Short mmCIF file of C-alpha atoms in Angstrom, two decimals:
data_model
loop_
_atom_site.label_atom_id
_atom_site.label_comp_id
_atom_site.label_asym_id
_atom_site.label_seq_id
_atom_site.Cartn_x
_atom_site.Cartn_y
_atom_site.Cartn_z
CA UNK A 1 113.43 89.89 121.68
CA UNK A 2 109.63 89.93 120.92
CA UNK A 3 108.52 87.68 118.56
CA UNK A 4 106.20 89.07 115.39
CA UNK A 5 103.60 87.23 114.30
CA UNK A 6 103.09 85.87 110.16
CA UNK A 7 99.59 87.96 110.34
CA UNK A 8 101.18 91.69 111.73
CA UNK A 9 103.89 90.64 109.38
CA UNK A 10 101.86 90.48 106.19
CA UNK A 11 99.89 93.55 108.77
CA UNK A 12 103.35 95.64 107.58
CA UNK A 13 103.61 94.25 104.40
CA UNK A 14 100.32 95.39 102.89
CA UNK A 15 100.73 98.26 104.38
CA UNK A 16 104.28 99.38 102.53
CA UNK A 17 102.86 97.87 99.38
CA UNK A 18 98.85 98.82 99.00
CA UNK A 19 97.58 96.41 96.10
CA UNK A 20 99.86 93.93 96.13
CA UNK A 21 99.14 90.46 95.60
CA UNK A 22 99.28 87.08 97.62
CA UNK A 23 101.89 86.52 95.51
CA UNK A 24 103.90 89.92 96.03
CA UNK A 25 102.97 88.85 99.82
CA UNK A 26 104.13 85.66 100.70
CA UNK A 27 107.86 86.58 98.33
CA UNK A 28 107.92 89.59 100.12
CA UNK A 29 107.41 88.41 103.21
CA UNK A 30 109.04 85.10 102.95
CA UNK A 31 106.41 82.98 104.91
CA UNK A 32 105.25 79.60 103.87
CA UNK A 33 101.58 80.19 101.04
CA UNK A 34 99.66 79.01 104.44
CA UNK A 35 100.78 80.98 106.72
CA UNK A 36 100.22 83.44 104.93
CA UNK A 37 96.41 83.12 103.00
CA UNK A 38 95.65 82.05 107.36
CA UNK A 39 97.10 85.85 108.06
CA UNK A 40 94.50 87.25 104.62
CA UNK A 41 91.47 84.82 105.65
CA UNK A 42 92.40 86.68 109.39
CA UNK A 43 92.16 91.16 107.56
CA UNK A 44 89.45 90.33 105.52
CA UNK A 45 87.50 89.01 108.11
CA UNK A 46 87.88 91.33 111.10
CA UNK A 47 87.81 94.54 108.04
CA UNK A 48 91.49 95.55 108.03
CA UNK A 49 92.25 94.60 104.62
CA UNK A 50 89.95 94.43 100.97
CA UNK A 51 91.00 92.92 98.24
CA UNK A 52 89.75 94.77 95.03
CA UNK A 53 91.31 96.29 91.22
CA UNK A 54 92.07 95.28 88.33
CA UNK A 55 94.94 93.10 89.62
CA UNK A 56 92.77 92.22 92.97
CA UNK A 57 95.48 93.48 95.33
CA UNK A 58 94.78 93.67 99.04
CA UNK A 59 95.40 97.67 100.44
CA UNK A 60 93.69 99.50 102.85
CA UNK A 61 90.40 101.58 103.27
CA UNK A 62 89.93 104.19 101.07
CA UNK A 63 87.32 107.61 102.85
CA UNK A 64 85.01 108.58 101.35
CA UNK A 65 81.67 110.98 101.83
CA UNK A 66 78.05 109.86 101.91
CA UNK A 67 76.32 112.86 101.32
CA UNK A 68 72.15 112.56 100.17
CA UNK A 69 70.52 114.28 98.08
CA UNK A 70 70.10 113.74 93.65
CA UNK A 71 72.56 111.93 91.74
CA UNK A 72 72.59 111.52 87.42
CA UNK A 73 73.14 107.55 86.54
CA UNK A 74 73.28 107.67 82.68
CA UNK A 75 70.95 110.67 82.44
CA UNK A 76 68.41 109.23 84.98
CA UNK A 77 67.72 111.38 88.16
CA UNK A 78 68.22 109.12 91.62
CA UNK A 79 67.58 110.65 95.24
CA UNK A 80 69.15 108.62 97.75
CA UNK A 81 72.70 108.08 99.90
CA UNK A 82 75.68 108.72 97.41
CA UNK A 83 79.33 108.50 98.13
CA UNK A 84 82.31 109.60 97.13
CA UNK A 85 86.11 108.22 97.25
CA UNK A 86 87.05 110.79 99.69
CA UNK A 87 90.88 111.88 97.34
CA UNK A 88 89.19 111.79 93.92
CA UNK A 89 85.72 113.01 94.87
CA UNK A 90 85.96 114.81 91.35
CA UNK A 91 85.56 111.07 89.94
CA UNK A 92 82.20 111.46 90.38
CA UNK A 93 79.61 108.83 93.73
CA UNK A 94 77.72 105.76 93.26
CA UNK A 95 74.60 106.06 95.09
CA UNK A 96 74.61 103.56 98.00
CA UNK A 97 70.94 103.32 98.27
CA UNK A 98 67.89 104.88 96.72
CA UNK A 99 65.45 106.33 98.78
CA UNK A 100 61.70 105.65 97.27
CA UNK A 101 61.06 109.63 97.80
CA UNK A 102 63.28 113.40 98.76
CA UNK A 103 62.95 113.81 102.16
CA UNK A 104 60.80 117.40 102.61
CA UNK A 105 62.49 120.17 105.21
CA UNK A 106 59.86 120.80 108.15
CA UNK A 107 58.61 117.24 107.34
CA UNK A 108 57.11 115.60 110.36
CA UNK A 109 59.29 112.46 110.90
#
């Protein structure tokens, strides 16, 4: 039988328990805290998981919808590259990068 690495055990736990905390990972896997810590750093550094939210839990990235256009931010119109959560687009968007001026249709590049 193939032995499963501590990192893979942590990844599997996070996948089954999105938003879990370090303590929950340690308790749920039974792994020593140093193994959990190493696994989290390895998966965080290569982009497989991130730490986010009010509880600072670990989980997977969400899909996003990128779009270019005007966005009202506190009454101020901004034109740029915007992103919305693909699962909850009704929650609104945020500007990732603001352009100096709108691109014009048919403009030379």
